[in-house]
PDB file of C-alpha atoms and ligand atoms in Angstrom:
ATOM      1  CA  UNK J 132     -12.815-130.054  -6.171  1.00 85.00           C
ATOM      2  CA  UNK J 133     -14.907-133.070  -4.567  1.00 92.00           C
ATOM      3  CA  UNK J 134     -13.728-136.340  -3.166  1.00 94.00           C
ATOM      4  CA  UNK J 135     -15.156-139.173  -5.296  1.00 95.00           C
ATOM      5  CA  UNK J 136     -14.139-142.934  -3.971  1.00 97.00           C
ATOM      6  CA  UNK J 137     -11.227-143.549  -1.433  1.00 98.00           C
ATOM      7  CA  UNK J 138      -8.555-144.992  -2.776  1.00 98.00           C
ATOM      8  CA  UNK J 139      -6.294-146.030  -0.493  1.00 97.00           C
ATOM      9  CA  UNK J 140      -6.315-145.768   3.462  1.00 97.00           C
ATOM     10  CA  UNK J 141      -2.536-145.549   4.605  1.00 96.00           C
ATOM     11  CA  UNK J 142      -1.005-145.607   8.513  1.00 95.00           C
ATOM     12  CA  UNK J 143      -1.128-141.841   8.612  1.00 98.00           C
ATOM     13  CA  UNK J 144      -3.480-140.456   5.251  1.00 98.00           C
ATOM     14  CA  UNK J 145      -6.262-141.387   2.775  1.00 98.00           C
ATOM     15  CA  UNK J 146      -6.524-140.612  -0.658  1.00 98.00           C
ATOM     16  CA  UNK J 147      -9.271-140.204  -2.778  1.00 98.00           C
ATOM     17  CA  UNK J 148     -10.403-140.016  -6.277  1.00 98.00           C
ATOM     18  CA  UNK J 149     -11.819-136.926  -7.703  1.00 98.00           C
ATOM     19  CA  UNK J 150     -13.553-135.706 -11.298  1.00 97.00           C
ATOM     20  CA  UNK J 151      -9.837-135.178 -12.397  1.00 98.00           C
ATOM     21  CA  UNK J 152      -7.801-138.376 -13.069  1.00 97.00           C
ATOM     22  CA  UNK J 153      -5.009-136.896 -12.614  1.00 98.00           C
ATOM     23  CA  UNK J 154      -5.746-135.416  -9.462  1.00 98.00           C
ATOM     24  CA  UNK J 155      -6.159-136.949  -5.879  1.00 98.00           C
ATOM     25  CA  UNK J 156      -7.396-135.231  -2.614  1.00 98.00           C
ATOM     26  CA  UNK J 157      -4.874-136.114   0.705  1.00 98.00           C
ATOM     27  CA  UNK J 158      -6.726-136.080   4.067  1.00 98.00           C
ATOM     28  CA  UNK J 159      -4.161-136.281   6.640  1.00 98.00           C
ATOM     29  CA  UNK J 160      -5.305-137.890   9.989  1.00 98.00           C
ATOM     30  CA  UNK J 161      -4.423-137.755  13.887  1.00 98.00           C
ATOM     31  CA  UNK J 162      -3.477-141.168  13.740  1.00 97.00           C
ATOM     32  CA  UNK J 163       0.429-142.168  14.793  1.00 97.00           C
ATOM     33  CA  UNK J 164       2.113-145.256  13.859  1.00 96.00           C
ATOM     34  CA  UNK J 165       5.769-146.661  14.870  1.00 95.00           C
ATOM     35  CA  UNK J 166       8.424-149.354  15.745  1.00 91.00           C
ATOM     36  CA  UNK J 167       6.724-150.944  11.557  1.00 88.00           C
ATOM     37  CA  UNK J 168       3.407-150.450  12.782  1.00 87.00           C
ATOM     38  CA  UNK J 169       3.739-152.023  16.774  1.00 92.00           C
ATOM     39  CA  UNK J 170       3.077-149.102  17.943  1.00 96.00           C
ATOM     40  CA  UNK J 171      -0.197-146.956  17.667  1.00 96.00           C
ATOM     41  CA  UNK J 172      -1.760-143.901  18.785  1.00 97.00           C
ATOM     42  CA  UNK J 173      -3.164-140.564  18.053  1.00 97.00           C
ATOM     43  CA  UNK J 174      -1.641-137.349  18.685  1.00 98.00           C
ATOM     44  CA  UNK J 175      -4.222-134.461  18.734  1.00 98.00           C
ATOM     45  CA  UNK J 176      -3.994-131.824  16.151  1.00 98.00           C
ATOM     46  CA  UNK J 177      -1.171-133.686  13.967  1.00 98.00           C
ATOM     47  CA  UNK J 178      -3.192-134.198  10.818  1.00 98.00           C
ATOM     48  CA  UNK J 179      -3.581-130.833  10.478  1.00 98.00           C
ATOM     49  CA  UNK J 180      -0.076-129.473  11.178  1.00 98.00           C
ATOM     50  CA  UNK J 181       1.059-131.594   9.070  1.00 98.00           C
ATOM     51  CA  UNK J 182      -0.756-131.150   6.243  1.00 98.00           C
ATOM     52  CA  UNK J 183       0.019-127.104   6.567  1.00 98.00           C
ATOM     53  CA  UNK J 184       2.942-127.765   7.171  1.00 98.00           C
ATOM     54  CA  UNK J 185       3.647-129.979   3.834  1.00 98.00           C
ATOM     55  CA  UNK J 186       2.190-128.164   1.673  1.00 98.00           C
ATOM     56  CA  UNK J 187       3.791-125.151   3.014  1.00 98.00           C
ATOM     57  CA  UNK J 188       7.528-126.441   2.760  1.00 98.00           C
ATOM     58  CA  UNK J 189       5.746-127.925  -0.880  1.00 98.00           C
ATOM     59  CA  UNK J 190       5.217-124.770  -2.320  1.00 98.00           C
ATOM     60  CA  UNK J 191       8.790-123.305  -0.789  1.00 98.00           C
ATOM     61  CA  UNK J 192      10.635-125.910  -2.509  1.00 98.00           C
ATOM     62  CA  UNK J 193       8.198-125.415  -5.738  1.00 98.00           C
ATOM     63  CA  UNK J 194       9.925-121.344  -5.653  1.00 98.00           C
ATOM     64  CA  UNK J 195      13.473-122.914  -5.455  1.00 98.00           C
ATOM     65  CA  UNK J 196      12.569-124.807  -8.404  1.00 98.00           C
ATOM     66  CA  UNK J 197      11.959-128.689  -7.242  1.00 98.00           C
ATOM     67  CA  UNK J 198       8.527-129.787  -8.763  1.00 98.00           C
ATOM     68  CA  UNK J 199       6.365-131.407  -6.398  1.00 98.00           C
ATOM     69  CA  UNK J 200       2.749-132.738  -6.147  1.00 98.00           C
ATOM     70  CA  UNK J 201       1.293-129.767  -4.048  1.00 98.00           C
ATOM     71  CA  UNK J 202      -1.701-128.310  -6.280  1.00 98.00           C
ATOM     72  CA  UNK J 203      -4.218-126.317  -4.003  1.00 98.00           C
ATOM     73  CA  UNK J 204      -4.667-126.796   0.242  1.00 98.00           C
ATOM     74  CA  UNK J 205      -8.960-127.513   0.312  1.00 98.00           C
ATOM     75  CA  UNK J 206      -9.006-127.212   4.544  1.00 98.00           C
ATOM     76  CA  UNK J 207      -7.029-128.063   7.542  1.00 98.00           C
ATOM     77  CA  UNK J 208      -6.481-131.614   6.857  1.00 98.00           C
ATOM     78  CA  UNK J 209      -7.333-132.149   2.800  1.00 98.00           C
ATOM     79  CA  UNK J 210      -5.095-130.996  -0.032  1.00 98.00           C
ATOM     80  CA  UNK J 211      -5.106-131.679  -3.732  1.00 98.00           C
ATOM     81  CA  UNK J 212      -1.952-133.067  -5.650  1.00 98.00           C
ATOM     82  CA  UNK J 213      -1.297-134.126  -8.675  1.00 98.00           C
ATOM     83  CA  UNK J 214      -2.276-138.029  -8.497  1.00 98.00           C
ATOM     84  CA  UNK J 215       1.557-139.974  -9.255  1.00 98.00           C
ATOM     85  CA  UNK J 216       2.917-143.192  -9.701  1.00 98.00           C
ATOM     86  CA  UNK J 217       4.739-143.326  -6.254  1.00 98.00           C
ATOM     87  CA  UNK J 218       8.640-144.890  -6.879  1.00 98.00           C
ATOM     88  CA  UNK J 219       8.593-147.592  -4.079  1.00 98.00           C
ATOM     89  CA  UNK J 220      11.786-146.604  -2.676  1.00 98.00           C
ATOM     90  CA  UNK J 221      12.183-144.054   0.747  1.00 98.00           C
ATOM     91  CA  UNK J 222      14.983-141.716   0.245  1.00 98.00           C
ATOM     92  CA  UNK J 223      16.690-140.669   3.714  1.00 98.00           C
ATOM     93  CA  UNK J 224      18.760-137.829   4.020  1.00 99.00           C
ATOM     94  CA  UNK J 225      20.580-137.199   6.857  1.00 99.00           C
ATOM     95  CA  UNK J 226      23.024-134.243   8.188  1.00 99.00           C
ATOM     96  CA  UNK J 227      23.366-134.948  11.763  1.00 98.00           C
ATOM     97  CA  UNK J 228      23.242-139.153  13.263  1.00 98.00           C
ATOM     98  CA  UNK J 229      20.506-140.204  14.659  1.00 98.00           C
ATOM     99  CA  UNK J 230      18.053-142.991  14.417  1.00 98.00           C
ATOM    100  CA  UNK J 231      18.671-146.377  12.643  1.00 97.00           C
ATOM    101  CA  UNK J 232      21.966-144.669  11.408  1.00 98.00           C
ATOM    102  CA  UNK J 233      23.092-144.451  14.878  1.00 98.00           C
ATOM    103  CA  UNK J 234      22.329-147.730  15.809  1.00 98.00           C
ATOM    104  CA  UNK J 235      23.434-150.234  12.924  1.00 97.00           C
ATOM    105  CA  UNK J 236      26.415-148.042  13.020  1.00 98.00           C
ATOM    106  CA  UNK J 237      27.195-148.361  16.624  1.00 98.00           C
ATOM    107  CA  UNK J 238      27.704-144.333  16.840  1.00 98.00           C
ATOM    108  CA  UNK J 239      26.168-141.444  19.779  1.00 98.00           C
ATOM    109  CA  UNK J 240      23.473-139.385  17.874  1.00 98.00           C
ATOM    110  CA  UNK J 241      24.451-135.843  17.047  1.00 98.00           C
ATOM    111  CA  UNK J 242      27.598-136.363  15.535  1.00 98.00           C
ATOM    112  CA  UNK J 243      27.506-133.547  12.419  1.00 98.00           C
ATOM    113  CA  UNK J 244      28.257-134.590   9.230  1.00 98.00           C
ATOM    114  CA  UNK J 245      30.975-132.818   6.725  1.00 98.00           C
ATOM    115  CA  UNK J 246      28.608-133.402   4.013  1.00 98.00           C
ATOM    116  CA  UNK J 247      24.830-134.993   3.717  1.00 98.00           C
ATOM    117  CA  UNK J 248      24.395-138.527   3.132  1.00 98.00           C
ATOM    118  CA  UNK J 249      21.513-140.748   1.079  1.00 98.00           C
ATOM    119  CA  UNK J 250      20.201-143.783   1.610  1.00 98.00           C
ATOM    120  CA  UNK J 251      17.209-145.970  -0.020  1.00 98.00           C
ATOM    121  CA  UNK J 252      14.432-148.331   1.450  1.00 98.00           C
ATOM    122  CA  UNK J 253      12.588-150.356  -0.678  1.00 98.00           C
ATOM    123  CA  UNK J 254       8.923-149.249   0.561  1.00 98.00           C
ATOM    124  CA  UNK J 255       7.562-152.668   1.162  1.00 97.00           C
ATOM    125  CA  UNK J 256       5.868-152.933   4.239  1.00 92.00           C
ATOM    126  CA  UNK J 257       5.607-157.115   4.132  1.00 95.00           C
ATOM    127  CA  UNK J 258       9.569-157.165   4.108  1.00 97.00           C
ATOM    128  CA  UNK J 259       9.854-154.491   6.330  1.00 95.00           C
ATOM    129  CA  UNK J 260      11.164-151.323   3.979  1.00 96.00           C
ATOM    130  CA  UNK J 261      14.618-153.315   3.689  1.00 98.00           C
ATOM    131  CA  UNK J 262      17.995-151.208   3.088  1.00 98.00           C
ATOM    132  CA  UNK J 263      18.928-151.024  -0.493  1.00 98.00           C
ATOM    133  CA  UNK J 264      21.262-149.349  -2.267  1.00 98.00           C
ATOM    134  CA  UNK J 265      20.778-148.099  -5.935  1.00 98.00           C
ATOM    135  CA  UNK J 266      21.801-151.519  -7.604  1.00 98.00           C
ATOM    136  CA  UNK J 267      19.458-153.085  -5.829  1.00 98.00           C
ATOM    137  CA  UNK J 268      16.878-150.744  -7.175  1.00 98.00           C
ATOM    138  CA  UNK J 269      18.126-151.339 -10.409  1.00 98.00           C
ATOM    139  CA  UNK J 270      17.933-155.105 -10.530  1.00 98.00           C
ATOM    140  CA  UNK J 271      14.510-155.123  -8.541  1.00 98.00           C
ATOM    141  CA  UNK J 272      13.551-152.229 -11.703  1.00 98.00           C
ATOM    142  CA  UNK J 273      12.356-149.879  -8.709  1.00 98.00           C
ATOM    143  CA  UNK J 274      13.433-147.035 -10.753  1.00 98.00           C
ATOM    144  CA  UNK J 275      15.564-146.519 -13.618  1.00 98.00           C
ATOM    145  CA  UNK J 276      19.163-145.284 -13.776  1.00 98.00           C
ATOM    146  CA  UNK J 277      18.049-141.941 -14.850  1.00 98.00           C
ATOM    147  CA  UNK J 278      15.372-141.531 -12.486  1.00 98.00           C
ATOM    148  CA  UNK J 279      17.784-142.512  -9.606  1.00 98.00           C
ATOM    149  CA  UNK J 280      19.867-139.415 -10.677  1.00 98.00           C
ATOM    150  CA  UNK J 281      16.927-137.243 -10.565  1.00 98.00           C
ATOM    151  CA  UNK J 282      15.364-138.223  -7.610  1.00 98.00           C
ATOM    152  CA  UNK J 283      19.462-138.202  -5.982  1.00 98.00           C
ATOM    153  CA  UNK J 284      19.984-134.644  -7.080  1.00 98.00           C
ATOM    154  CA  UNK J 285      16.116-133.445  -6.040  1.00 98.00           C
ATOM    155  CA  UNK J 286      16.631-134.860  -2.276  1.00 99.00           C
ATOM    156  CA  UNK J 287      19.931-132.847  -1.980  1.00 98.00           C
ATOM    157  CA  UNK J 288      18.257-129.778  -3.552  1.00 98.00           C
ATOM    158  CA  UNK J 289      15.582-130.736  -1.107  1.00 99.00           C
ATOM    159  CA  UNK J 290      18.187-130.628   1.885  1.00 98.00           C
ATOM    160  CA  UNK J 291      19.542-127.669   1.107  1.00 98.00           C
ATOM    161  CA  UNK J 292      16.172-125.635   0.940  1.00 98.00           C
ATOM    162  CA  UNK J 293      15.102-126.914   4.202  1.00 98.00           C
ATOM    163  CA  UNK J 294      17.955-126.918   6.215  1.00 98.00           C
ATOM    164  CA  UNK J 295      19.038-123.171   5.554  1.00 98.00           C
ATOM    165  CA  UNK J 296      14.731-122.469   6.341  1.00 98.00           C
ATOM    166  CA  UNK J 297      14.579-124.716   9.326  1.00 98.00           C
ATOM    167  CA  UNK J 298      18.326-122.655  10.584  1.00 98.00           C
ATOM    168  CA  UNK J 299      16.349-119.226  10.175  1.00 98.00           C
ATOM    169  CA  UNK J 300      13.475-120.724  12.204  1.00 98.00           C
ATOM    170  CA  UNK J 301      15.996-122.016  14.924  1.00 98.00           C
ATOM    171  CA  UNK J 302      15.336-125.566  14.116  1.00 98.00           C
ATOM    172  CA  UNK J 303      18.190-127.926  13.198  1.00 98.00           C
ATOM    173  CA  UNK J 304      17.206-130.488  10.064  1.00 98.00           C
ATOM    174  CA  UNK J 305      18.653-133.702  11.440  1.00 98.00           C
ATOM    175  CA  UNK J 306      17.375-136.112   8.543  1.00 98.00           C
ATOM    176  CA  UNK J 307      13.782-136.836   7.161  1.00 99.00           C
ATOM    177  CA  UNK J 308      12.185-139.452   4.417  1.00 98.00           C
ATOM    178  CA  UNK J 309      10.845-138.120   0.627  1.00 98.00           C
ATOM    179  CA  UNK J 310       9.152-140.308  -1.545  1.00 98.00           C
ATOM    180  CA  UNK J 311       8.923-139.474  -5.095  1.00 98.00           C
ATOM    181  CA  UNK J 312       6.347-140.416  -7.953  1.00 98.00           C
ATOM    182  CA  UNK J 313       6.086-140.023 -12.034  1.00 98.00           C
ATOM    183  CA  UNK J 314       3.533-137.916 -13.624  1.00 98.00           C
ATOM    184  CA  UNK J 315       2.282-139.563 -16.724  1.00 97.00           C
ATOM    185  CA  UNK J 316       4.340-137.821 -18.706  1.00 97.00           C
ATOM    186  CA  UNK J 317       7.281-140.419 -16.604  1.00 97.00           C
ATOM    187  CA  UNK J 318       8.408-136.890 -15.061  1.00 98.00           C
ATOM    188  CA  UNK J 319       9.458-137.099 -11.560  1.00 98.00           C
ATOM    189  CA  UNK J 320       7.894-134.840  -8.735  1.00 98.00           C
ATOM    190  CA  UNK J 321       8.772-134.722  -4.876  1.00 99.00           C
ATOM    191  CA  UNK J 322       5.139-136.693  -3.526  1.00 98.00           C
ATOM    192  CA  UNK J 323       3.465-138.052   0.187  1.00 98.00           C
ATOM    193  CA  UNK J 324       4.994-135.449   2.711  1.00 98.00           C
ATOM    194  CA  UNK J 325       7.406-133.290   4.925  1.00 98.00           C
ATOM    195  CA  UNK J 326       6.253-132.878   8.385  1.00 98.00           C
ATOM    196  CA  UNK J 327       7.111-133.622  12.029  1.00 98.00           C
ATOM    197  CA  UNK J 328       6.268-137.239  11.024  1.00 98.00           C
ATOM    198  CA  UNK J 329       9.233-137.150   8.373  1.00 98.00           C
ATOM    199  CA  UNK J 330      11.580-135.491   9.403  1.00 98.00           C
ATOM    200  CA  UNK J 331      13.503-135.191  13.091  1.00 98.00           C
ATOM    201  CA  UNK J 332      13.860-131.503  14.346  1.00 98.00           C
ATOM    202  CA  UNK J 333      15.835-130.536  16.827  1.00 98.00           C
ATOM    203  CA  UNK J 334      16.009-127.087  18.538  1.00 98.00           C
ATOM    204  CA  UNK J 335      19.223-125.350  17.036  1.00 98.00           C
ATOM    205  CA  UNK J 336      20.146-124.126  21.002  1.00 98.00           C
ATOM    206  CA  UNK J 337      18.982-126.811  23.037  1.00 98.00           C
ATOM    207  CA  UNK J 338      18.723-130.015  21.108  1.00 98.00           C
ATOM    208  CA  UNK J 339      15.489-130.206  22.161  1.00 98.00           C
ATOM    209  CA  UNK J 340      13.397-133.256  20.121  1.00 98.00           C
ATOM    210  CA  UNK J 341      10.655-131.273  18.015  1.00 98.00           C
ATOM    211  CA  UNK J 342       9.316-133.977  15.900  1.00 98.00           C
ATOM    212  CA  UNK J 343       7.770-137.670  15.765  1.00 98.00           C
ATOM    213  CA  UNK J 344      10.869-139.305  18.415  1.00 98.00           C
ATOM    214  CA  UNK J 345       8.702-137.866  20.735  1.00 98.00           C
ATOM    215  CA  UNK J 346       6.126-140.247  20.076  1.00 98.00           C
ATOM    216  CA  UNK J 347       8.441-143.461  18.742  1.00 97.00           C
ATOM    217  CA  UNK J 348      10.427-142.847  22.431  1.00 96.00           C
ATOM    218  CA  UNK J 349       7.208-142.642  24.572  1.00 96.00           C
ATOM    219  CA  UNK J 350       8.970-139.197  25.889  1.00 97.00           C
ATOM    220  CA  UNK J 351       5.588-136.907  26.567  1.00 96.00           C
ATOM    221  CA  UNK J 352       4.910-133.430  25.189  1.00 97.00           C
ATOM    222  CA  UNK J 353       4.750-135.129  21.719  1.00 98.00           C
ATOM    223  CA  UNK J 354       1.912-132.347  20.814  1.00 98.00           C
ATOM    224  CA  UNK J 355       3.527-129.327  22.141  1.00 98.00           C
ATOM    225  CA  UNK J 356       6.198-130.477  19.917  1.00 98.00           C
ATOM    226  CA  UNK J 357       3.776-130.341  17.043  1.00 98.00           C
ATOM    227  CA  UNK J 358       2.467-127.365  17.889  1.00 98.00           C
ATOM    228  CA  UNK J 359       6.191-125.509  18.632  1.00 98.00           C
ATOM    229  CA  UNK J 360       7.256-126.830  15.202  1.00 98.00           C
ATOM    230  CA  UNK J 361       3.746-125.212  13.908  1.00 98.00           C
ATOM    231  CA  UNK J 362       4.376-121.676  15.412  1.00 98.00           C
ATOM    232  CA  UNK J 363       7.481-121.615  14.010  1.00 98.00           C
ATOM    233  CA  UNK J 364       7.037-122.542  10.735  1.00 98.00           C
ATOM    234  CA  UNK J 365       3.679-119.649  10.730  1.00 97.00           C
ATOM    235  CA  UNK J 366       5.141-117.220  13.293  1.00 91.00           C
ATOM    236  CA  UNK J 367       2.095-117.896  14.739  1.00 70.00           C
TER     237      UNK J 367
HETATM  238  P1  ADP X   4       1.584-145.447   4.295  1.00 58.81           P
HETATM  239  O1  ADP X   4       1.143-145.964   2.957  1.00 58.81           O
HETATM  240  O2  ADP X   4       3.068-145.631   4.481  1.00 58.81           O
HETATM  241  O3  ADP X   4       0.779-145.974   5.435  1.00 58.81           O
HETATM  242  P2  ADP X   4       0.257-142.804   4.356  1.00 58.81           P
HETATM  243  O4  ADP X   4      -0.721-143.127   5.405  1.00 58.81           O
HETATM  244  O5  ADP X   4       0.945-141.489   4.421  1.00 58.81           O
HETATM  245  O6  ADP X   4       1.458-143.864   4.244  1.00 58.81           O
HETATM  246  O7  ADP X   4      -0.517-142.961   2.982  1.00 58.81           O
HETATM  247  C1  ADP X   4      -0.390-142.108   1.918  1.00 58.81           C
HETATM  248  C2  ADP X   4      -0.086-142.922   0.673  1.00 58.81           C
HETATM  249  O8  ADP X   4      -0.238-142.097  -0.474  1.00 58.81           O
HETATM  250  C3  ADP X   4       1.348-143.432   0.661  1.00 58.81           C
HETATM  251  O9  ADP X   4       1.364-144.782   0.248  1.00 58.81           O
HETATM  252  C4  ADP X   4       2.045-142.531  -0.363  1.00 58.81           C
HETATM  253  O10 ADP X   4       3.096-143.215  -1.014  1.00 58.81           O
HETATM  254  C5  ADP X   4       0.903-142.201  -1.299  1.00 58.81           C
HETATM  255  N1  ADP X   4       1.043-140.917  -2.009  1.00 58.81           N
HETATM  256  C6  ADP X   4       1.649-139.784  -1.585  1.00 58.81           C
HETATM  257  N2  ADP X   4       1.554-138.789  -2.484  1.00 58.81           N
HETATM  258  C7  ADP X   4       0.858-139.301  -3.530  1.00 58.81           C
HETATM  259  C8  ADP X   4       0.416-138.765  -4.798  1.00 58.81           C
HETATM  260  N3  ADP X   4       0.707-137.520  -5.148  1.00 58.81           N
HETATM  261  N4  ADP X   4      -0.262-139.593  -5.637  1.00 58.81           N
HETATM  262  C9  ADP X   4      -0.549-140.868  -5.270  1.00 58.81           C
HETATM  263  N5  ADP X   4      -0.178-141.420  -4.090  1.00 58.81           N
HETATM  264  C10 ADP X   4       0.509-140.655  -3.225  1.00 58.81           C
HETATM  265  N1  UDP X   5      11.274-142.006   8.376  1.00 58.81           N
HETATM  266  C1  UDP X   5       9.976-141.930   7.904  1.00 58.81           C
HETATM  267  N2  UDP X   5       9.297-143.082   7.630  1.00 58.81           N
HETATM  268  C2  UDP X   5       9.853-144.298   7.801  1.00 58.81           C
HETATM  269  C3  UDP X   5      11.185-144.393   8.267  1.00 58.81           C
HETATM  270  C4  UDP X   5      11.862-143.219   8.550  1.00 58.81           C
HETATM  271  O1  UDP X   5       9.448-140.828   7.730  1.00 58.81           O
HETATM  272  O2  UDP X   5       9.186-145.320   7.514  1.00 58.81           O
HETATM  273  C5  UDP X   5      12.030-140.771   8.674  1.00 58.81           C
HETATM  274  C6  UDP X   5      12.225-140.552  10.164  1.00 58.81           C
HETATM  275  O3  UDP X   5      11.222-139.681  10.663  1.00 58.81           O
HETATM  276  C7  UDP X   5      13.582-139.885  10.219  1.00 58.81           C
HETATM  277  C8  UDP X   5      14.321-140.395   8.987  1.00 58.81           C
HETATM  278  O4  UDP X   5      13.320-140.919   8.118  1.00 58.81           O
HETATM  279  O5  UDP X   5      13.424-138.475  10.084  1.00 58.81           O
HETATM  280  C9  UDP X   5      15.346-141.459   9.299  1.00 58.81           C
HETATM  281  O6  UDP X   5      14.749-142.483  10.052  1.00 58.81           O
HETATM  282  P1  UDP X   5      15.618-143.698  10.607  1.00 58.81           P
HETATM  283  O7  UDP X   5      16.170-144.463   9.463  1.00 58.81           O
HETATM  284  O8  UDP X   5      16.605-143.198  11.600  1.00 58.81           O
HETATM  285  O9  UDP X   5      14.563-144.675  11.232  1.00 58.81           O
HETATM  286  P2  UDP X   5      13.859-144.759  12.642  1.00 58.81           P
HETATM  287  O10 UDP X   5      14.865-144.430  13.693  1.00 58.81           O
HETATM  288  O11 UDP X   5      12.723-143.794  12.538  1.00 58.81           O
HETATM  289  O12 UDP X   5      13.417-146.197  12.657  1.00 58.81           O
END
């Protein structure tokens, strides 16, 4: 599988054309973006990790039975998915607060949560990925009722997965960001990625920040991070 034309160059991927129109090749860069795009850098060695990483939680929730776009890993940093129809909304899920929930809410982070909760941006990067909620989505015909539902019951599906792997690895799943697309057949598959970028990790005995914060909170170490989350995702 060849790249034809770039499509698209994004904050942290492009994506390219190929023979297949219905397939797309990812290449996931070093580049690091934050704060809506104020902040930018590079962290060594992320493209790659995360696109192992993705593909490798991909094809772990593909075994649980969540479809996704994950067709075949090329190399480190390129992968080949099934091209979609992305739904412009970002679907947060969050177990543990942290983040934006912590701060429009006015609450420490950490606090555990008796059960997971959801939330929607509209993925608009001119307004600033605005908080929605479904009816919102509705009347700006994001997605359809039925779609909602899907792409609702998916993330949880999603949460569950991953937190009970991430627990066995030592890692606890605070929240993280899925975006979703339609196959042409208007089927909906989990799309974009999972990675260090998308998600925050903490270490499960020492709270320890193992993910993007790193970078967003100017803390240092933000590629031993990606590398720790790496070794333990490969036991390597
Ligand atoms: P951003 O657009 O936010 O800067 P990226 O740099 O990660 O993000 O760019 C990747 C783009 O590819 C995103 O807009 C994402 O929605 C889109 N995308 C992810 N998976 C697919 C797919 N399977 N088919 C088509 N587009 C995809
Ligand atoms: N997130 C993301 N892309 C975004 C916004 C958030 O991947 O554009 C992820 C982020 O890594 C975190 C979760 O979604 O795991 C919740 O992020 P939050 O709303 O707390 O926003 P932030 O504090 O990153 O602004």
């Amino acid at each position: 599988m060849e790249k034809t034309m770039q499509l698209y160059e994004g904050k942290a991927k492009k994506v390219y054309a190929t023979s297949d129109e219905n397939l797309v090749i990812v290449s996931y860069k070093d580049d690091a973006t934050a704060l809506d795009g104020l902040k930018k850098g590079t962290i060594t060695g992320k493209g790659a990790i995360n696109n192992r990483m993705s593909n490798y939680l991909m094809q772990l929730l593909e075994k649980e039975g969540v479809p996704t776009h994950f067709v075949k890993e090329l190399n480190d940093r390129e992968t080949v998915v099934r091209k979609v129809s992305i739904v412009p909304l970002e679907v947060i899920i969050r177990n543990i607060s942290a983040g934006s929930f912590a701060k429009r809410y006015g609450v420490e982070e950490g606090i555990v949560f008796d059960e997971p909760t959801i939330e929607f941006s509209y993925k608009n990067d001119a307004l600033h990925d605005p908080l929605i909620n479904e009816y919102h989505a509705l009347a700006l015909k994001l997605a359809s009722r039925e779609e909602i539902e899907t792409i609702k019951a998916m993330a949880f599906k999603v949460n569950s997965v991953l937190k009970a792997f991430f627990l066995s690895i030592g890692v606890k799943l605070v929240d993280f960001k899925l975006e979703f697309g339609r196959l042409p057949d208007g089927s909906i598959v989990l799309a974009d990625e999972i990675s260090p970028d998308t998600c925050r990790f903490w270490d499960a005995k020492t709270n320890e920040k193992l993910d993007k914060d790193r970078f967003r909170r100017d803390m240092g170490g933000v590629e031993d991070a990606y590398q720790e989350m790496m070794h333990r995702v490969f036991g390597e």
